[in-house]
Tab-separated table of C-alpha atoms in Angstrom:
chain	number	residue	atom	x	y	z
A	1	MET	CA	56.956	117.244	112.746
A	2	SER	CA	60.398	115.961	111.253
A	3	MET	CA	62.576	115.717	108.054
A	4	ALA	CA	62.373	111.836	108.606
A	5	GLY	CA	59.254	111.890	109.488
A	6	ASN	CA	57.302	113.513	107.161
A	7	LEU	CA	59.543	111.766	104.786
A	8	ARG	CA	58.002	108.409	105.670
A	9	LYS	CA	54.384	110.122	106.136
A	10	VAL	CA	54.967	109.796	101.919
A	11	GLY	CA	55.991	106.984	101.637
A	12	SER	CA	52.871	105.347	103.744
A	13	LEU	CA	50.173	107.936	101.810
A	14	ARG	CA	51.219	107.553	98.606
A	15	LYS	CA	48.506	110.519	98.077
A	16	VAL	CA	49.267	113.677	96.835
A	17	GLY	CA	47.537	115.207	99.439
A	18	GLY	CA	48.859	113.741	101.775
A	19	LEU	CA	51.883	115.119	101.462
A	20	ARG	CA	51.573	117.731	104.147
A	21	GLY	CA	53.002	119.808	106.991
A	22	VAL	CA	56.771	119.144	106.230
A	23	GLY	CA	57.953	121.720	108.599
A	24	GLY	CA	61.776	120.396	108.237
A	25	LEU	CA	61.653	121.946	104.658
A	26	ARG	CA	61.963	125.548	106.411
A	27	LYS	CA	64.424	124.830	108.422
A	28	VAL	CA	66.339	124.059	105.383
A	29	ALA	CA	65.330	126.953	103.381
A	30	ARG	CA	66.530	129.558	106.551
A	31	LEU	CA	69.995	127.142	106.533
A	32	ALA	CA	69.979	128.413	102.940
A	33	ARG	CA	69.516	132.184	103.156
A	34	ARG	CA	72.092	132.033	106.295
A	35	GLY	CA	74.211	131.415	103.745
A	36	THR	CA	76.288	128.850	106.396
A	37	ARG	CA	78.939	126.460	105.126
A	38	VAL	CA	77.472	123.154	106.551
A	39	ASP	CA	79.037	120.049	106.169
A	40	LEU	CA	76.118	118.403	104.281
A	41	SER	CA	78.284	115.146	101.990
A	42	HIS	CA	76.867	112.387	104.584
A	43	PRO	CA	73.794	112.035	106.728
A	44	SER	CA	75.215	111.998	109.743
A	45	ARG	CA	77.264	114.737	109.406
A	46	SER	CA	73.266	116.362	108.117
A	47	PRO	CA	71.624	118.878	110.670
A	48	LEU	CA	68.188	117.934	109.501
A	49	GLY	CA	69.062	114.277	109.942
A	50	SER	CA	67.723	112.910	106.595
A	51	SER	CA	68.449	112.268	103.303
A	52	VAL	CA	66.548	115.831	102.410
A	53	VAL	CA	69.630	118.242	101.499
A	54	ASN	CA	68.084	121.197	100.235
A	55	CYS	CA	64.480	122.070	98.964
A	56	VAL	CA	63.645	125.852	97.527
A	57	THR	CA	61.270	127.179	94.657
A	58	TYR	CA	62.519	130.016	92.332
A	59	ARG	CA	60.167	132.296	90.219
A	60	GLU	CA	62.414	134.741	87.829
A	61	GLY	CA	65.595	132.947	89.001
A	62	VAL	CA	64.925	134.253	92.602
A	63	ARG	CA	64.737	132.298	95.952
A	64	GLN	CA	61.413	132.401	97.057
A	65	PRO	CA	60.111	132.149	100.684
A	66	PRO	CA	59.853	128.334	102.220
A	67	ASP	CA	56.599	126.652	101.995
A	68	ARG	CA	54.022	125.064	104.065
A	69	ASP	CA	55.469	121.888	102.491
A	70	LEU	CA	56.609	120.167	99.442
A	71	VAL	CA	53.774	120.135	98.077
A	72	GLU	CA	51.856	123.481	98.450
A	73	SER	CA	55.022	124.822	96.840
A	74	VAL	CA	54.245	122.047	93.530
A	75	GLU	CA	50.626	123.200	93.602
A	76	ARG	CA	51.263	126.925	93.394
A	77	ILE	CA	54.174	127.004	90.601
A	78	ARG	CA	51.492	124.534	88.674
A	79	LYS	CA	48.661	126.674	89.106
A	80	THR	CA	50.757	129.674	88.030
A	81	GLY	CA	53.089	128.006	85.421
A	82	ASP	CA	55.669	130.206	86.204
A	83	GLY	CA	59.028	128.997	88.419
A	84	PHE	CA	60.009	125.137	89.229
A	85	VAL	CA	61.197	123.975	92.283
A	86	TRP	CA	64.753	122.450	93.272
A	87	LEU	CA	65.135	119.498	95.714
A	88	GLY	CA	68.009	118.063	96.667
A	89	LEU	CA	68.472	114.384	98.275
A	90	HIS	CA	71.873	111.954	99.303
A	91	GLU	CA	71.604	108.382	99.235
A	92	PRO	CA	67.750	108.263	99.891
A	93	THR	CA	65.909	105.119	100.544
A	94	GLU	CA	63.262	103.575	99.241
A	95	GLU	CA	60.416	104.578	101.933
A	96	GLU	CA	61.926	108.445	101.650
A	97	PHE	CA	61.791	108.499	98.206
A	98	ALA	CA	58.189	106.881	97.173
A	99	GLY	CA	56.384	109.851	98.209
A	100	ILE	CA	58.579	111.871	96.050
A	101	ALA	CA	58.686	109.857	92.766
A	102	GLU	CA	54.297	109.705	93.161
A	103	LEU	CA	54.081	113.586	93.085
A	104	PHE	CA	56.603	114.480	90.331
A	105	GLY	CA	55.314	111.792	88.633
A	106	LEU	CA	58.996	109.736	88.394
A	107	HIS	CA	59.385	106.493	86.666
A	108	PRO	CA	60.295	103.675	88.133
A	109	LEU	CA	63.390	101.942	86.502
A	110	ALA	CA	64.247	105.793	87.008
A	111	VAL	CA	63.556	105.930	90.735
A	112	GLU	CA	65.337	102.440	90.614
A	113	ASP	CA	68.620	103.850	89.391
A	114	ALA	CA	68.701	107.524	91.763
A	115	VAL	CA	68.250	104.678	95.034
A	116	HIS	CA	70.323	102.148	94.495
A	117	ALA	CA	73.201	103.869	92.506
A	118	HIS	CA	76.308	102.504	90.477
A	119	GLN	CA	75.222	103.817	87.036
A	120	ARG	CA	76.673	104.082	84.350
A	121	PRO	CA	76.465	107.728	82.987
A	122	LYS	CA	73.765	108.147	80.817
A	123	VAL	CA	70.496	110.278	79.874
A	124	GLU	CA	66.689	108.965	79.239
A	125	ARG	CA	63.893	110.402	78.704
A	126	TYR	CA	60.120	109.233	80.284
A	127	ASP	CA	57.833	110.974	78.980
A	128	GLN	CA	58.236	114.191	80.324
A	129	THR	CA	60.754	113.959	82.344
A	130	LEU	CA	64.095	113.851	81.568
A	131	PHE	CA	67.250	111.417	83.967
A	132	ALA	CA	70.674	111.477	83.487
A	133	VAL	CA	73.391	110.344	85.591
A	134	PHE	CA	76.930	111.544	86.384
A	135	LYS	CA	79.775	110.744	87.850
A	136	THR	CA	81.419	112.718	90.561
A	137	VAL	CA	85.528	112.942	91.216
A	138	CYS	CA	87.233	114.029	94.165
A	139	TYR	CA	90.782	113.914	94.439
A	140	VAL	CA	92.301	112.609	97.090
A	141	GLU	CA	94.811	114.577	98.689
A	142	HIS	CA	97.641	112.611	100.108
A	143	THR	CA	101.001	113.422	101.171
A	144	GLU	CA	103.163	110.587	98.913
A	145	LEU	CA	101.933	108.408	96.478
A	146	THR	CA	102.387	104.973	97.490
A	147	ALA	CA	101.217	101.368	96.362
A	148	THR	CA	98.412	101.837	98.474
A	149	SER	CA	97.023	105.306	98.152
A	150	GLU	CA	93.946	105.957	96.922
A	151	VAL	CA	94.034	109.025	94.105
A	152	VAL	CA	90.397	109.495	93.003
A	153	ASP	CA	87.196	108.786	94.586
A	154	THR	CA	84.034	108.749	92.982
A	155	GLY	CA	80.470	109.145	93.408
A	156	GLU	CA	77.252	109.539	91.504
A	157	ILE	CA	74.612	112.334	90.831
A	158	MET	CA	71.480	111.404	89.315
A	159	VAL	CA	69.094	114.263	88.124
A	160	PHE	CA	65.297	114.285	87.414
A	161	VAL	CA	64.237	117.254	85.136
A	162	GLY	CA	60.660	117.780	84.606
A	163	ARG	CA	58.652	120.749	82.947
A	164	ASP	CA	58.678	122.791	87.522
A	165	PHE	CA	61.202	120.497	88.756
A	166	VAL	CA	64.902	119.367	89.265
A	167	VAL	CA	65.256	116.637	91.706
A	168	THR	CA	69.158	115.813	92.716
A	169	VAL	CA	69.500	112.632	93.950
A	170	ARG	CA	73.624	112.354	95.576
A	171	HIS	CA	76.045	109.240	96.280
A	172	GLY	CA	79.342	109.484	97.486
A	173	ARG	CA	81.525	111.598	100.164
A	174	HIS	CA	81.809	113.775	97.943
A	175	GLY	CA	80.409	116.531	95.595
A	176	SER	CA	78.131	118.941	97.139
A	177	LEU	CA	76.335	121.066	95.115
A	178	GLY	CA	75.562	124.494	97.563
A	179	PRO	CA	78.831	126.013	96.233
A	180	MET	CA	77.193	125.431	92.400
A	181	ARG	CA	73.607	126.302	94.043
A	182	GLU	CA	75.096	129.770	95.994
A	183	GLU	CA	76.546	130.307	92.019
A	184	LEU	CA	74.067	129.694	90.012
A	185	GLU	CA	71.560	132.175	93.082
A	186	ALA	CA	73.960	134.584	92.362
A	187	ALA	CA	72.957	134.641	88.281
A	188	PRO	CA	68.942	134.819	88.373
A	189	GLU	CA	68.750	135.197	84.261
A	190	GLN	CA	70.449	131.519	84.517
A	191	LEU	CA	67.950	130.558	86.782
A	192	ALA	CA	65.083	131.951	85.232
A	193	GLN	CA	65.984	130.082	81.938
A	194	GLY	CA	64.035	127.114	84.542
A	195	PRO	CA	65.525	123.697	85.079
A	196	ALA	CA	67.466	123.210	82.236
A	197	ALA	CA	69.796	125.950	83.267
A	198	VAL	CA	69.969	123.242	86.741
A	199	LEU	CA	70.747	120.838	84.651
A	200	HIS	CA	73.475	122.411	82.704
A	201	ALA	CA	74.862	123.724	85.382
A	202	LEU	CA	74.875	120.390	87.129
A	203	ALA	CA	77.080	118.796	83.649
A	204	ASP	CA	79.224	121.829	83.930
A	205	HIS	CA	79.894	121.677	87.512
A	206	VAL	CA	81.119	118.051	87.104
A	207	VAL	CA	83.335	118.480	83.995
A	208	ASP	CA	85.099	121.137	85.644
A	209	ASP	CA	85.873	118.321	88.653
A	210	TYR	CA	86.743	115.865	85.886
A	211	LEU	CA	89.545	118.712	84.744
A	212	ALA	CA	90.552	119.660	88.175
A	213	ALA	CA	91.341	116.038	88.985
A	214	THR	CA	93.136	115.442	85.133
A	215	ASP	CA	95.637	118.109	86.695
A	216	ALA	CA	96.167	116.719	90.037
A	217	VAL	CA	96.546	113.647	88.491
A	218	GLN	CA	99.394	114.820	86.470
A	219	SER	CA	101.676	116.285	89.108
A	220	ASP	CA	101.826	112.657	90.663
A	221	ILE	CA	102.571	111.157	87.266
A	222	ASP	CA	105.290	113.729	87.133
A	223	GLN	CA	106.610	112.997	90.458
A	224	VAL	CA	106.813	109.466	89.538
A	225	GLU	CA	108.375	109.733	86.111
A	226	THR	CA	111.149	111.996	88.112
A	227	ASP	CA	111.649	109.202	90.524
A	228	VAL	CA	111.840	106.442	87.455
A	229	PHE	CA	114.069	108.700	85.317
A	230	ALA	CA	116.872	109.099	88.755
A	231	PRO	CA	119.994	107.951	89.099
A	232	ASP	CA	119.091	105.136	91.511
A	233	GLY	CA	115.535	104.709	88.924
A	234	ALA	CA	115.670	101.134	88.957
A	235	ARG	CA	115.227	101.268	92.378
A	236	ALA	CA	111.510	102.858	92.628
A	237	ASP	CA	108.879	100.969	93.744
A	238	PRO	CA	106.758	99.663	90.598
A	239	GLY	CA	103.698	99.576	93.161
A	240	ARG	CA	103.437	103.173	92.441
A	241	ILE	CA	103.182	103.074	88.742
A	242	TYR	CA	100.448	100.014	88.983
A	243	GLN	CA	98.596	102.023	91.681
A	244	LEU	CA	98.045	105.126	89.524
A	245	LYS	CA	96.841	103.123	86.349
A	246	ARG	CA	94.192	101.798	88.962
A	247	GLU	CA	93.065	104.986	89.776
A	248	LEU	CA	93.289	106.185	86.308
A	249	LEU	CA	91.167	103.701	85.120
A	250	GLU	CA	88.893	104.443	87.899
A	251	LEU	CA	89.008	108.227	86.447
A	252	LYS	CA	88.573	106.867	82.605
A	253	ARG	CA	85.473	104.579	83.713
A	254	ALA	CA	83.957	108.030	84.999
A	255	VAL	CA	84.628	110.172	82.296
A	256	VAL	CA	85.018	108.460	78.806
A	257	PRO	CA	81.520	107.099	79.417
A	258	LEU	CA	79.848	110.726	79.863
A	259	GLY	CA	80.324	111.707	76.189
A	260	ARG	CA	77.415	109.972	74.237
A	261	PRO	CA	74.973	111.928	76.608
A	262	LEU	CA	76.344	115.269	76.604
A	263	GLN	CA	76.108	114.640	73.028
A	264	VAL	CA	72.508	113.859	73.183
A	265	LEU	CA	71.331	116.595	75.030
A	266	ALA	CA	73.751	118.560	72.798
A	267	THR	CA	72.205	117.648	69.819
A	268	GLN	CA	68.583	115.573	70.171
A	269	PRO	CA	65.161	117.897	70.722
A	270	MET	CA	63.875	117.394	74.091
A	271	ARG	CA	60.696	119.535	75.425
A	272	VAL	CA	62.477	120.377	78.388
A	273	ILE	CA	65.892	121.690	77.051
A	274	ALA	CA	65.366	124.605	75.039
A	275	PRO	CA	67.544	124.832	71.906
A	276	GLU	CA	69.486	127.999	72.951
A	277	ILE	CA	70.521	125.755	76.278
A	278	GLN	CA	71.693	123.377	74.291
A	279	ALA	CA	74.499	125.313	73.078
A	280	TYR	CA	75.912	125.370	76.443
A	281	PHE	CA	75.552	121.776	76.562
A	282	ARG	CA	78.289	121.702	73.915
A	283	ASP	CA	80.489	123.716	75.558
A	284	VAL	CA	81.018	121.488	78.441
A	285	ASP	CA	81.296	118.488	75.959
A	286	ASP	CA	84.067	120.583	74.561
A	287	HIS	CA	85.315	120.719	78.301
A	288	LEU	CA	84.717	116.868	78.098
A	289	LYS	CA	87.043	115.918	75.306
A	290	ARG	CA	89.436	117.665	76.955
A	291	ALA	CA	89.298	115.844	80.022
A	292	THR	CA	89.541	112.704	77.577
A	293	GLU	CA	92.182	113.229	75.787
A	294	GLN	CA	94.229	113.714	79.237
A	295	ILE	CA	93.036	110.576	80.488
A	296	ALA	CA	94.165	108.998	77.207
A	297	ALA	CA	97.833	110.897	77.344
A	298	PHE	CA	98.432	109.380	80.760
A	299	ASP	CA	97.708	106.551	80.002
A	300	GLU	CA	100.322	105.844	77.492
A	301	LEU	CA	102.569	107.773	79.230
A	302	LEU	CA	102.055	105.611	82.738
A	303	ASN	CA	103.006	102.745	80.164
A	304	SER	CA	106.039	104.242	78.951
A	305	ILE	CA	106.845	105.208	82.546
A	306	LEU	CA	106.236	101.396	83.200
A	307	GLN	CA	108.289	100.305	80.289
A	308	ALA	CA	111.582	101.998	80.700
A	309	HIS	CA	111.225	101.247	84.622
A	310	LEU	CA	111.256	97.770	83.726
A	311	ALA	CA	113.946	98.399	80.969
A	312	GLN	CA	116.342	99.940	84.013
A	313	VAL	CA	115.445	96.657	86.126
A	314	THR	CA	117.188	94.560	83.259
A	315	VAL	CA	120.163	97.164	82.339
A	316	ALA	CA	120.825	96.897	86.339
A	317	GLN	CA	120.378	93.322	86.450
A	318	ASN	CA	122.771	92.605	84.046
A	319	GLU	CA	125.224	94.819	85.504
A	320	ASP	CA	125.067	93.018	88.409
A	321	MET	CA	125.481	90.092	86.632
A	322	ARG	CA	128.802	91.293	84.791
A	323	LYS	CA	130.143	92.221	88.394
A	324	ILE	CA	129.137	88.976	90.067
A	325	THR	CA	130.783	87.144	86.239
A	326	ALA	CA	133.721	89.403	87.003
A	327	TRP	CA	134.581	88.796	90.419
A	328	ALA	CA	134.018	85.025	90.217
A	329	ALA	CA	136.907	84.888	86.943
A	330	VAL	CA	139.674	86.826	89.291
A	331	ILE	CA	138.296	84.109	91.973
A	332	ALA	CA	138.972	81.019	89.943
A	333	VAL	CA	142.276	82.146	89.483
A	334	PRO	CA	143.822	81.578	93.212
A	335	THR	CA	141.366	78.235	93.511
A	336	MET	CA	142.505	76.518	90.444
A	337	VAL	CA	146.450	77.020	91.464
A	338	CYS	CA	145.709	76.156	95.108
A	339	GLY	CA	143.156	73.081	93.820
A	340	MET	CA	146.585	71.693	91.983
A	341	TYR	CA	148.759	71.987	94.983
A	342	GLY	CA	146.482	70.387	97.104
A	343	MET	CA	146.184	66.587	95.462
A	344	ASN	CA	148.754	65.864	97.251
A	345	PHE	CA	151.310	63.953	94.796
A	346	ASP	CA	154.786	63.272	96.133
A	347	HIS	CA	156.405	65.068	92.936
A	348	MET	CA	155.101	67.993	91.607
A	349	PRO	CA	157.358	70.967	90.550
A	350	GLU	CA	158.699	73.404	93.054
A	351	LEU	CA	157.335	71.407	95.897
A	352	HIS	CA	160.606	71.310	97.971
A	353	TRP	CA	162.186	74.554	97.215
A	354	ARG	CA	162.775	76.894	98.946
A	355	PHE	CA	161.019	80.176	96.826
A	356	GLY	CA	158.784	77.727	94.953
A	357	TYR	CA	155.412	79.535	97.649
A	358	PRO	CA	156.447	82.942	97.503
A	359	LEU	CA	156.834	82.530	93.384
A	360	VAL	CA	153.443	81.128	93.507
A	361	MET	CA	151.486	83.216	95.560
A	362	SER	CA	153.234	86.148	93.910
A	363	LEU	CA	151.809	84.817	90.583
A	364	ILE	CA	148.637	84.568	91.358
A	365	ALA	CA	148.383	88.129	92.425
A	366	ALA	CA	149.449	88.950	89.166
A	367	ALA	CA	146.631	87.359	87.283
A	368	CYS	CA	144.352	88.306	89.623
A	369	VAL	CA	145.572	92.422	89.455
A	370	ALA	CA	145.908	91.707	84.976
A	371	LEU	CA	141.854	90.255	85.332
A	372	TYR	CA	141.001	93.186	87.926
A	373	ARG	CA	141.947	95.508	85.609
A	374	GLY	CA	140.514	94.270	82.633
A	375	PHE	CA	137.586	94.334	83.877
A	376	ARG	CA	137.591	97.268	85.789
A	377	ARG	CA	138.673	98.963	81.866
A	378	ASN	CA	136.043	97.398	79.922
A	379	GLY	CA	133.650	98.733	82.860
A	380	TRP	CA	132.511	95.204	84.927
A	381	LEU	CA	133.937	95.992	87.735
């Protein structure tokens, strides 16, 4: 029976005893043991063809051979009181998640948030279960920053943490937890501390991505700053600055709200988090504050760059107006003289004089040259 079929069976039975024969979990375990780098960032690219990305049992920090199904793994762990199950999903449907929620006793409100996503970063406690929401961030590579370039892409990771289980629900095209899982499995002493260690590693992984994204965004800001203060900076596209500010706002919405949940994880006593692990959350909170300060500094810098660009545009417009005014003054001299001699009066000075025309043209040329040199000397031309 396929993984998707088993999950549908979970939703229909709604009984712990009915969750049998999840043969697809063995396939996940075999893929993990082989260490293949399969892109599971989207169900359409998943070799399993369902929302389940991985399901592994750990005892004393060591990955265990896969059991026949998920219920068997959970029952064995609860009988022995040793180890935990880590179930990873990607954008599950309500039907796929219903049986899993009943098996682990997840609160309906938290299940609704995990399925529908679009939540702010938060931490909530439901009896013996801790529910946390993290916003993931990925820097979008681009060859040239334009007024429509996507700079930051965001997603979400929801985490259910209990005494003997961790359920991660991921939304978005990025943020795969495969590399993080491999790093944890390479440090069994850390995984031996239980589900709280996975929660800490996940929070640290998310915040590290924040720092990587802010460092990449800084390169774009430096490029925009260089272009604005170039000799022809007034011709720079202001749309690039506004686009960076919009993308920075999206990054800010993901990073800043996580501060309060991390403080809760680091300071408030919780049954599923040992006191010695809470000290590590304080370190993650320090890294988050660094990312928050960088974003605030970027926002102020972009405001300054935008103001400088607007000032340059104003100065350039003033220079253009001075040039136009200077040329208008030069042209006004021949216009005025020619206008006088175009009035068709019979009695006008030098009207019938042989040298009248050369004299008038010479006077016009001399006046125009004098005005041109004067404006040129004053920087108007």
